[in-house]
Structures are given as structure tokens and as C-alpha cells.
N, C-alpha and C. Protein backbone atom coordinates (compact mmCIF):
# COMPACT_ATOMS: atom_id res chain seq x y z
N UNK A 1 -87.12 82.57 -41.00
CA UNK A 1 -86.03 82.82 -40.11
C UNK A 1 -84.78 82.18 -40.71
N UNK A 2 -83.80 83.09 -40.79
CA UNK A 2 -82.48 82.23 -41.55
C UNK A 2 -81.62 82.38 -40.25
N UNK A 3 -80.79 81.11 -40.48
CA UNK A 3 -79.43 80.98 -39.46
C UNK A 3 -78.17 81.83 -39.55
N UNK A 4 -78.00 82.84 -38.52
CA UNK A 4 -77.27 83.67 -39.08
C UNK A 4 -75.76 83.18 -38.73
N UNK A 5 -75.97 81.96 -37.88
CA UNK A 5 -74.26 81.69 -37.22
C UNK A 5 -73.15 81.13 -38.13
N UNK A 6 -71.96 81.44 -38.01
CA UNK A 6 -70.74 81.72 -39.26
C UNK A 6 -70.39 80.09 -38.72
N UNK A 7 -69.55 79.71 -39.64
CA UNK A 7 -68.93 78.06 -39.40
C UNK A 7 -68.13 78.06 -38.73
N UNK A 8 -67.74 77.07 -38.06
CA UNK A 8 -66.04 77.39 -37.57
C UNK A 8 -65.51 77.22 -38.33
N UNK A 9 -63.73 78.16 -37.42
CA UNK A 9 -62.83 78.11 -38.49
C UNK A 9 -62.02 76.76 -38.32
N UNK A 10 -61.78 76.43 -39.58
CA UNK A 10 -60.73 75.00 -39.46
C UNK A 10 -59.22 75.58 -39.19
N UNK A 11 -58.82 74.87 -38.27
CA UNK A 11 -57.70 75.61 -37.36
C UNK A 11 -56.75 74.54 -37.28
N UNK A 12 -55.64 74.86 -37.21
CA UNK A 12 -54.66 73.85 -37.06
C UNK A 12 -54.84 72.38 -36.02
N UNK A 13 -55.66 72.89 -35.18
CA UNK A 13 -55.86 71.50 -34.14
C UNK A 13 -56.63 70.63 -34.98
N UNK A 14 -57.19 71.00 -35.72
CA UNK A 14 -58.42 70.32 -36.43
C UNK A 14 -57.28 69.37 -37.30
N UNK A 15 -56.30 69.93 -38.24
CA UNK A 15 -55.74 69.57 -38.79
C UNK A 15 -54.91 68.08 -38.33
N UNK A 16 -53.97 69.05 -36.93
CA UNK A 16 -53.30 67.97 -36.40
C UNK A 16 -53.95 66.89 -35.79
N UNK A 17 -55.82 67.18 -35.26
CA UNK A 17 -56.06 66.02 -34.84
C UNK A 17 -56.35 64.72 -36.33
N UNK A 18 -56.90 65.34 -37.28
CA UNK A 18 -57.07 64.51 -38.35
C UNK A 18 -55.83 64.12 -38.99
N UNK A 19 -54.46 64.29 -38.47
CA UNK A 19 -53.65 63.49 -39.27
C UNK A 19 -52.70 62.91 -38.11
N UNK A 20 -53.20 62.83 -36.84
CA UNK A 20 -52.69 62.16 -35.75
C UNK A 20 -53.85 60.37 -35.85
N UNK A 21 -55.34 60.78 -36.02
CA UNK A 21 -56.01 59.85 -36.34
C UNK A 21 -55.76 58.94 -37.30
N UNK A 22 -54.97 59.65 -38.66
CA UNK A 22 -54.72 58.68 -39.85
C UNK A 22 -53.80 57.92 -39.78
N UNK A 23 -52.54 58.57 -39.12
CA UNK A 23 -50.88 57.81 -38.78
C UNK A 23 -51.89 56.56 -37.77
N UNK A 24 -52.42 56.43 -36.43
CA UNK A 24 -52.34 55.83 -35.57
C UNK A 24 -53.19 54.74 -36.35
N UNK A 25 -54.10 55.14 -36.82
CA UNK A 25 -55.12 53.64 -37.81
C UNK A 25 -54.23 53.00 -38.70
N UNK A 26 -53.11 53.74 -39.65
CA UNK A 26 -52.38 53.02 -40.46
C UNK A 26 -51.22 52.29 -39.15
N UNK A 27 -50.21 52.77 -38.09
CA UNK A 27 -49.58 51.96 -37.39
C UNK A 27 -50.21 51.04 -36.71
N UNK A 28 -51.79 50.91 -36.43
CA UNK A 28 -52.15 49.83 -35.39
C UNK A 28 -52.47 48.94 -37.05
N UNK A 29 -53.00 48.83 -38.06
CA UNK A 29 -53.04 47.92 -39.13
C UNK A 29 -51.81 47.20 -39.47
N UNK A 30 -50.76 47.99 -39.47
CA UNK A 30 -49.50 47.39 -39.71
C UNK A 30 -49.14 46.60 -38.58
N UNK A 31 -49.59 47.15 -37.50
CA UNK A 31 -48.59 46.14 -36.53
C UNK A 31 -49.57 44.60 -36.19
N UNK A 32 -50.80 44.88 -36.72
CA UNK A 32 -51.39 43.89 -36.48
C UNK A 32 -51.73 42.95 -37.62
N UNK A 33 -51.09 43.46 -38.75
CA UNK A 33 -50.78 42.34 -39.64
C UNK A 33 -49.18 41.71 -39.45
N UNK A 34 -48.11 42.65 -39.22
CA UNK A 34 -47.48 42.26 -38.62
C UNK A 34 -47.55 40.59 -37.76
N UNK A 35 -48.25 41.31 -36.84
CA UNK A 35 -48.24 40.31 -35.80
C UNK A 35 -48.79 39.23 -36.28
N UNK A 36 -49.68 39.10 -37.26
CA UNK A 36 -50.51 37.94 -38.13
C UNK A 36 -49.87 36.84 -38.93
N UNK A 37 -48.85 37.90 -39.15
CA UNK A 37 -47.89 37.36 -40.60
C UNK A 37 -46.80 36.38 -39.38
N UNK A 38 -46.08 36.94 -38.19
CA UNK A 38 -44.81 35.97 -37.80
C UNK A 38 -45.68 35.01 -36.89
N UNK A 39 -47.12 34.95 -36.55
CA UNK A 39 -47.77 33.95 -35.99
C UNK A 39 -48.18 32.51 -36.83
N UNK A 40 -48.00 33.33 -38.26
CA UNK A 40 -48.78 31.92 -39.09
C UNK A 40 -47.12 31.36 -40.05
N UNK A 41 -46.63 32.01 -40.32
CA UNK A 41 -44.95 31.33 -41.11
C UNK A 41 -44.03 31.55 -40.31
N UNK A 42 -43.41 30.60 -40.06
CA UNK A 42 -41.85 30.89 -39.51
C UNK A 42 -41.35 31.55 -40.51
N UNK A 43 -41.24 31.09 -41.93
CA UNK A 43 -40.41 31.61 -43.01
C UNK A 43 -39.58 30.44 -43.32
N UNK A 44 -39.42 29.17 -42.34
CA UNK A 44 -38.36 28.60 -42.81
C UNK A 44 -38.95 27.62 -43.22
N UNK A 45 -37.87 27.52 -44.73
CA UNK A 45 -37.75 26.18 -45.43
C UNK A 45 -37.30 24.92 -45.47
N UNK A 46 -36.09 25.66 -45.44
CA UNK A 46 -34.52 24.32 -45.17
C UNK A 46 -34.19 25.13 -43.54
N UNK A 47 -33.32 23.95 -42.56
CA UNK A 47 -32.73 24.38 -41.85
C UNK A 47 -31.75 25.55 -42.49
N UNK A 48 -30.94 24.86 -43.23
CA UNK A 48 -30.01 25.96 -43.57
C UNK A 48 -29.46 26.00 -45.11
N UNK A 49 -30.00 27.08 -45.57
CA UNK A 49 -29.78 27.30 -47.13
C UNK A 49 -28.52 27.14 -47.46
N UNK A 50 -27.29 27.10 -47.21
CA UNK A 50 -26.37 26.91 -47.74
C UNK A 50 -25.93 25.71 -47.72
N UNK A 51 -26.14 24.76 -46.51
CA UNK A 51 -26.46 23.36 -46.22
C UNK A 51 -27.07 22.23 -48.06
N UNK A 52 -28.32 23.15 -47.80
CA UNK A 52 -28.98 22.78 -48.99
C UNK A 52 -28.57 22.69 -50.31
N UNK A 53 -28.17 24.13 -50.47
CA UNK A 53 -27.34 24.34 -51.88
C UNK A 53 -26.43 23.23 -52.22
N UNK A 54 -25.52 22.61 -50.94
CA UNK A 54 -24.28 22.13 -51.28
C UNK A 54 -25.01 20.55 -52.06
N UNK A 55 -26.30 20.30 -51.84
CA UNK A 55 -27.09 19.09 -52.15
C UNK A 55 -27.61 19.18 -53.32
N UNK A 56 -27.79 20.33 -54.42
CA UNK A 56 -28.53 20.75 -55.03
C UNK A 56 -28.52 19.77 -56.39
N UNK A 57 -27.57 19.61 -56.64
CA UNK A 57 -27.15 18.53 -58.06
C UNK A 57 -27.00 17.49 -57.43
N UNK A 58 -26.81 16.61 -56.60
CA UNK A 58 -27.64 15.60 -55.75
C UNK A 58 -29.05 15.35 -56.46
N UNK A 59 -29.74 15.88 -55.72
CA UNK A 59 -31.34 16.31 -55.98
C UNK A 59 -31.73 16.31 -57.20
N UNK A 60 -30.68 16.91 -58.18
CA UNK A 60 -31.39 17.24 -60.05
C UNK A 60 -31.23 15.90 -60.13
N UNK A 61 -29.98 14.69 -59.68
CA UNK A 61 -29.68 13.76 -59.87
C UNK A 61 -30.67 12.50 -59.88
N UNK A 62 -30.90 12.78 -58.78
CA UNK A 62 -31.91 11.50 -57.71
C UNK A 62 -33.64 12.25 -58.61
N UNK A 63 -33.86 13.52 -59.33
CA UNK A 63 -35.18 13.70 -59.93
C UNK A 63 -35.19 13.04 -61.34
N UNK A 64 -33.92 12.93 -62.04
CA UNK A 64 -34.10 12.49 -63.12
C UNK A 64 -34.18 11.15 -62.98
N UNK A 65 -33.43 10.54 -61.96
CA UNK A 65 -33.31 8.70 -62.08
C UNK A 65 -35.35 8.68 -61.66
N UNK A 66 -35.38 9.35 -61.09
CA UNK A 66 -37.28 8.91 -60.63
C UNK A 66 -37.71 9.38 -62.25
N UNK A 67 -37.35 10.40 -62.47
CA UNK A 67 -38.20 10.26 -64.12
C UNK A 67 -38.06 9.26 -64.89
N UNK A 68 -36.97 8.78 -64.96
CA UNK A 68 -36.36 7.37 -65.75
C UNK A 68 -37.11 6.31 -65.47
N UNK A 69 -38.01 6.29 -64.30
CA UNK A 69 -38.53 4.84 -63.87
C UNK A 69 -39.82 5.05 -64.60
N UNK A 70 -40.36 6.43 -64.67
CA UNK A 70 -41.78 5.91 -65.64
C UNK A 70 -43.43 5.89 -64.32
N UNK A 71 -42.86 5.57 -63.22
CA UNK A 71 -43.80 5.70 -62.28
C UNK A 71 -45.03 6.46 -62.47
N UNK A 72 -45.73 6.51 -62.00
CA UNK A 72 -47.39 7.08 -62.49
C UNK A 72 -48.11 7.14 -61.00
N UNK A 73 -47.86 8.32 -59.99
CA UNK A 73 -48.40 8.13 -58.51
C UNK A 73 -49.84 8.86 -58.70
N UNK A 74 -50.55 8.18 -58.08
CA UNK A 74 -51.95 8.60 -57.66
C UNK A 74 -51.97 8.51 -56.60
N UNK A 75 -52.30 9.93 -55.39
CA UNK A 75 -52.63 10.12 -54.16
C UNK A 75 -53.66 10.71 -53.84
N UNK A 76 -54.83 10.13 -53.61
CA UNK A 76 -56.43 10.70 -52.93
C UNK A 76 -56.49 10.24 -51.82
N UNK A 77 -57.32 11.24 -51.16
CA UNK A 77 -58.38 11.06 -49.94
C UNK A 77 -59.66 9.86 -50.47
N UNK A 78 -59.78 9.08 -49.49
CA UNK A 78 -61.45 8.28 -49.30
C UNK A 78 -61.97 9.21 -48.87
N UNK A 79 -63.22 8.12 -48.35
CA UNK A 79 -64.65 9.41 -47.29
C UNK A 79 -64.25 9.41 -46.22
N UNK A 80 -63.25 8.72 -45.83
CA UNK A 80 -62.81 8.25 -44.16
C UNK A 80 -61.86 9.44 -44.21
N UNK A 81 -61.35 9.59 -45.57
CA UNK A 81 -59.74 10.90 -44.91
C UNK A 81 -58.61 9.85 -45.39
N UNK A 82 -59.06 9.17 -45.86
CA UNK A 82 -57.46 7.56 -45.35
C UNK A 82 -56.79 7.90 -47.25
N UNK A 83 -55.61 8.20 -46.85
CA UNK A 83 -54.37 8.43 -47.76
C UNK A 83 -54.74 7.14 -48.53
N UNK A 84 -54.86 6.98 -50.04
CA UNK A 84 -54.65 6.25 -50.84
C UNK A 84 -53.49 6.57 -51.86
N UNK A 85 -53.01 5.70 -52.48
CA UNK A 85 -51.48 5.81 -52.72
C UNK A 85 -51.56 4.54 -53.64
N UNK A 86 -51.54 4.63 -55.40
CA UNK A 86 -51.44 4.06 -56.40
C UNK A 86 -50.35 4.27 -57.05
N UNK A 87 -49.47 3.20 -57.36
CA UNK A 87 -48.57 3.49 -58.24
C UNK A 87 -48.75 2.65 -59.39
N UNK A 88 -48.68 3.02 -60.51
CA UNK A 88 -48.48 2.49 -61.62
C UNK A 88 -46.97 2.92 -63.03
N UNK A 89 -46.91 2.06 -63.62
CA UNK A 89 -46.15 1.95 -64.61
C UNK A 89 -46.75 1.42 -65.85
N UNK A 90 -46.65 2.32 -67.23
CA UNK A 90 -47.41 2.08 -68.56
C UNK A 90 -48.88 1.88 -68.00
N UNK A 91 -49.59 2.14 -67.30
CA UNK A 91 -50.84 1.64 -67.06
C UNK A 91 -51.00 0.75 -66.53
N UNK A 92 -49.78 -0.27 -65.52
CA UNK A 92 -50.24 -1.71 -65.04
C UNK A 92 -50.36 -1.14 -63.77
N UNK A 93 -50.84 -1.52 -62.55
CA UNK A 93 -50.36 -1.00 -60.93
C UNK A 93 -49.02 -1.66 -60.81
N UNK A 94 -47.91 -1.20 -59.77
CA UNK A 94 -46.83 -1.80 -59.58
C UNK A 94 -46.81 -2.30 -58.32
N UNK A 95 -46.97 -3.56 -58.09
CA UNK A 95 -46.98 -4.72 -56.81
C UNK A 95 -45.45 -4.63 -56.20
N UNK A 96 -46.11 -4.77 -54.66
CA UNK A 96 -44.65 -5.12 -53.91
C UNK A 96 -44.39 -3.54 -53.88
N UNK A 97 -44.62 -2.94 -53.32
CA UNK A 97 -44.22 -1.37 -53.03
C UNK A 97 -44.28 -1.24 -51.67
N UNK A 98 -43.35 -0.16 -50.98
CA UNK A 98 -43.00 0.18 -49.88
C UNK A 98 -43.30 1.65 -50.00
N UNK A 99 -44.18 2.36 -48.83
CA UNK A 99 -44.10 3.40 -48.69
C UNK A 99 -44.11 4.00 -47.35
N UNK A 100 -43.34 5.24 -46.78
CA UNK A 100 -43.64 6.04 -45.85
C UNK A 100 -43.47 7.52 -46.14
N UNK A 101 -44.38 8.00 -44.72
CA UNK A 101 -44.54 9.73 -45.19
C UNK A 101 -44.62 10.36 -43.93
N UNK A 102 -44.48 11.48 -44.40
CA UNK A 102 -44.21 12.98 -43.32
C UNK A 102 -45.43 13.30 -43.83
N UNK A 103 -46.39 13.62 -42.48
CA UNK A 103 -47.55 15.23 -43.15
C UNK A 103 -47.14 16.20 -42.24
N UNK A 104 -47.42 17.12 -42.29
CA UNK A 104 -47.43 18.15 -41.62
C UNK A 104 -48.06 19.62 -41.94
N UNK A 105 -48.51 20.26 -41.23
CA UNK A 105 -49.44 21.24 -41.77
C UNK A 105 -48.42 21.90 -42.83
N UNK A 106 -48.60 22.87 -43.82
CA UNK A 106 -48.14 23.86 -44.72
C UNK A 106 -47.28 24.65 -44.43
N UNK A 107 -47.62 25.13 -43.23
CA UNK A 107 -46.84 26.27 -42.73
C UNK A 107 -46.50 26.56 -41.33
N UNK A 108 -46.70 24.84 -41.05
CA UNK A 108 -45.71 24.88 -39.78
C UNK A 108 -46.39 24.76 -38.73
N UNK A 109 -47.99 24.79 -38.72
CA UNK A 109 -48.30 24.90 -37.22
C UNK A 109 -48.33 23.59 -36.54
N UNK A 110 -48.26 22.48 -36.90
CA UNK A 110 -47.88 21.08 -36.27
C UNK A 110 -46.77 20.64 -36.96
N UNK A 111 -46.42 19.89 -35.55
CA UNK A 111 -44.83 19.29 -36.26
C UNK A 111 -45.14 18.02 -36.94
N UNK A 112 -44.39 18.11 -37.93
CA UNK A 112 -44.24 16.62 -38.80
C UNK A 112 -45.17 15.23 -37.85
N UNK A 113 -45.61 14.24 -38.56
CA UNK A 113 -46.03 12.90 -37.97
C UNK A 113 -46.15 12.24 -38.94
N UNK A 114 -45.42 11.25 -38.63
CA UNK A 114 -45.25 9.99 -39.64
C UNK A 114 -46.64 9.06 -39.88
N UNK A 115 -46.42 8.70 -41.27
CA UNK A 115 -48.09 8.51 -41.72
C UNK A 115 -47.89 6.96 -42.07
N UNK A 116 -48.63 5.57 -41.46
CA UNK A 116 -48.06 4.28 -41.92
C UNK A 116 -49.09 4.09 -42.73
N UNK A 117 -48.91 3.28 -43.79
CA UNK A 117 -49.45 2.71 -45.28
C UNK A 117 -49.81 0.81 -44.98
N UNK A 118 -50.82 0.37 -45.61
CA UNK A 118 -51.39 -1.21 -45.10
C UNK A 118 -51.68 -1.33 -46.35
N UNK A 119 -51.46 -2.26 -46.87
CA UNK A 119 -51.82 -2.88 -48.65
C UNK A 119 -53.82 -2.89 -48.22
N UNK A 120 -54.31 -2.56 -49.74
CA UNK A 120 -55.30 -2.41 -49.67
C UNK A 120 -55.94 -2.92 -51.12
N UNK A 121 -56.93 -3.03 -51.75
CA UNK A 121 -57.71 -3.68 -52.81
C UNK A 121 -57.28 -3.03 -53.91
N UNK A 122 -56.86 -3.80 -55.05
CA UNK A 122 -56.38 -3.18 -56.33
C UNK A 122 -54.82 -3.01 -56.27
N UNK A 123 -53.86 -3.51 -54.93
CA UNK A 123 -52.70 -2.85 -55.24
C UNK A 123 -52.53 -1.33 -54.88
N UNK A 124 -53.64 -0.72 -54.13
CA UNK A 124 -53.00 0.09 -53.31
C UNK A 124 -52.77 0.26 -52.12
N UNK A 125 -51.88 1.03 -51.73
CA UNK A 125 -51.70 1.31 -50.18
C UNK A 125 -52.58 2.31 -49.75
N UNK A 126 -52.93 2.06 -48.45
CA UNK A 126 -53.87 3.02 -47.35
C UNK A 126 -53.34 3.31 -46.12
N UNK A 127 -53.63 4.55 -45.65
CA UNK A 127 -52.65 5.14 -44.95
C UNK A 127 -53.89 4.47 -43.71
N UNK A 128 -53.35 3.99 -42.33
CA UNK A 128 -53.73 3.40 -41.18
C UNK A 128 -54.48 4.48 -40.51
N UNK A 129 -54.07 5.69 -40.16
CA UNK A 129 -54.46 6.99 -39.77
C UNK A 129 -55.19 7.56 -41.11
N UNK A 130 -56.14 8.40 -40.50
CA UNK A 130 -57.15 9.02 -41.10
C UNK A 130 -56.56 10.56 -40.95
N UNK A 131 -56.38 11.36 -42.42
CA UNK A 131 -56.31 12.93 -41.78
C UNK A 131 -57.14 13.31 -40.89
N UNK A 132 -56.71 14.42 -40.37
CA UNK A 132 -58.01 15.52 -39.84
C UNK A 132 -57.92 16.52 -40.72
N UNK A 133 -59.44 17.21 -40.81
CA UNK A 133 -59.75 17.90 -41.42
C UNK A 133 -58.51 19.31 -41.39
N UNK A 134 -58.42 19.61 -43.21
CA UNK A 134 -57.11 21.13 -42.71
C UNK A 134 -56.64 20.70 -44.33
N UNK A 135 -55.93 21.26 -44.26
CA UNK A 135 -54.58 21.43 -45.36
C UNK A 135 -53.34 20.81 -45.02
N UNK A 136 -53.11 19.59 -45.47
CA UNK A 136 -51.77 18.89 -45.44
C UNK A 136 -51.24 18.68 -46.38
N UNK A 137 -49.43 18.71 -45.82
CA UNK A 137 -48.37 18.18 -47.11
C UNK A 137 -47.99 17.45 -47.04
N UNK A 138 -47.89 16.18 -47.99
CA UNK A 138 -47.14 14.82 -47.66
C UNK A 138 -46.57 14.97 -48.59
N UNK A 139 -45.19 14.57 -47.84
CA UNK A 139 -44.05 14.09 -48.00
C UNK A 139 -43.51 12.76 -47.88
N UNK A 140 -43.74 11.90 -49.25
CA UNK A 140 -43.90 10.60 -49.92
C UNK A 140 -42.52 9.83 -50.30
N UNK A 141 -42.34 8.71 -49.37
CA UNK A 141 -41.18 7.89 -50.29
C UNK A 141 -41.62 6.65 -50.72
N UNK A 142 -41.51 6.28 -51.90
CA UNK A 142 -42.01 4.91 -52.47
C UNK A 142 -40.93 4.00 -52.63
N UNK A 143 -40.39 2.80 -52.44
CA UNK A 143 -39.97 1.85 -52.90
C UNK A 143 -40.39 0.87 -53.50
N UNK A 144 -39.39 -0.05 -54.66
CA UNK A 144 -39.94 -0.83 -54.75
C UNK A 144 -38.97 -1.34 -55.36
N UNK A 145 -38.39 -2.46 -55.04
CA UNK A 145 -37.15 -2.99 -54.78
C UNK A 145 -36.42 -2.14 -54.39
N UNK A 146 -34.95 -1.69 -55.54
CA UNK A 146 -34.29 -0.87 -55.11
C UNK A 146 -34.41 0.36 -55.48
N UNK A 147 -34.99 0.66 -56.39
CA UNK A 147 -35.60 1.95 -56.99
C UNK A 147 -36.53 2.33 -55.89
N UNK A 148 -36.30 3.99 -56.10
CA UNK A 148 -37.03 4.62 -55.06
C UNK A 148 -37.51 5.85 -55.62
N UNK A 149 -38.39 6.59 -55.08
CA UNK A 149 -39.32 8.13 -55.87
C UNK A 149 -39.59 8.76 -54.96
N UNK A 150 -39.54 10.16 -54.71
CA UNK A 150 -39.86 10.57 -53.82
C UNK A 150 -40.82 11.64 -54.41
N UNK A 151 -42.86 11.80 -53.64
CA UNK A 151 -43.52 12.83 -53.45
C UNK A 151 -43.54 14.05 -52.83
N UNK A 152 -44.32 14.91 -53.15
CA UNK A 152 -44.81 16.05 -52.70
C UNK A 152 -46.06 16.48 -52.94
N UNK A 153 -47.51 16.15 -52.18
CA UNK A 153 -48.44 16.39 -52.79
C UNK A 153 -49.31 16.98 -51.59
N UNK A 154 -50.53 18.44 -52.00
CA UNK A 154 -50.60 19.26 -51.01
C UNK A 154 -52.30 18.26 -50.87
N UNK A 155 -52.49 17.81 -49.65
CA UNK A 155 -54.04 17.48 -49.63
C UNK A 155 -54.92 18.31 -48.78
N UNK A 156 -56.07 18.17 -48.98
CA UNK A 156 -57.55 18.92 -48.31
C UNK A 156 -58.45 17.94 -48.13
């Protein structure tokens, strides 16, 4: 016994429904990365870029005098999470140092919190607070006398 029934015909509805289906899957993807993308970055860097600019050779200024000092920063995590913070020069550690810091998540989802430092064994400093687990950026100022350096280092 053979099937004698003919196919349907592909007809314009067919058409318009298969390219009403493709637009609406590509606009709900977009809008929901969209929506992904302004939930996780503000976008902002500086308050205000032109602000910044006017600082810019400032900044080349104040990077070369920190290159000039020779400094040598080492920043790890312990098992606790606790910020360690070594500075050295030619290979000696450098005693008598002052430090404070900004962490704050990467991309903004907690606001800044200031991180305090307690002298610790060997000449380094240890941060009092323990991270929590995540991706943080500290934002490092060292003193030591009057010379000063400023970090940027991303931790996990």
C-alpha cells in the first residue's frame, strides 16, 4: 500500500510565521543581554573625563618619582584572606612603612571600603579585615617617610 497524499504547500504564512519566530528570538536575546550588560558595569571610570585629563601629566609625574624610589611591592592573600603587603628595596624589606587602601569590587557592585594594615612578622603589613570570597581591587598607598607609591593590584 503506498501513501498517495501530496505535501503541503509552503505558503506564505508558513514563511511569515518562520521569520516572525527568528526576529522575536534574536530581539528577546538582545534585550536580555542588554539588560545583563547595564546591571553588571556602570561604565564609569573617572567621575569626569575631562576633570581627569586636566591631571594627566600630574600622574606621568608622581609614576616616575615612584619608579625612582626602586620599591619592590609584594601583595598576597594568606589562608585567612588577610592582605599581606611587603615592600622591599634592592632586596632588603623597607621598615617603618605606612599603608592604606580602597577595595572594592571590579565593577562596581559594592562601594569602596577602606582596608586597615597592623605590622606583622618579617616587616610586613596585614590587612585587620579578612576579604570575602570574589574578585577585588585594591587600591594601595604606601608611605614611608615622605616618599610615597601608589598600587593597583586585582586579588581572588
Amino acid at each position: 500500500m503506498t501513501d498517495t497524499r501530496k505535501p503541503k504547500a509552503f505558503t506564505g504564512r508558513h514563511m511569515t510565521a518562520i521569520l516572525v519566530g527568528f526576529f522575536a528570538v534574536v530581539i528577546a536575546v538582545n534585550f536580555t543581554m542588554a539588560r545583563f550588560a547595564m546591571s553588571t558595569f556602570g561604565g564609569k571610570v573617572v567621575e569626569n573625563s575631562y576633570v581627569a585629563s586636566q591631571h594627566y601629566n600630574e600622574w606621568l609625574k608622581r609614576a616616575d618619582a615612584q619608579d625612582r624610589l626602586g620599591w619592590d611591592a609584594r601583595i598576597t592573600l594568606d589562608a585567612k584572606r588577610h592582605v599581606l603587603l611587603a615592600i622591599s628595596k634592592d632586596g632588603v624589606p623597607l621598615g617603618g612603612i605606612r599603608a592604606s587602601a580602597t577595595i572594592n569590587h571590579p565593577v562596581g557592585r559594592t562601594p569602596p571600603a577602606a582596608l586597615n594594615f597592623e605590622p606583622a612578622a618579617g616587616g610586613v603589613l596585614r590587612s585587620v579585615e579578612p576579604l570575602v570570597l570574589g574578585r577585588w581591587r585594591l587600591d594601595l598607598i604606601v608611605r614611608h617617610g615622605a616618599d610615597e607609591a601608589r598600587y593597583r593590584e586585582n586579588l581572588q
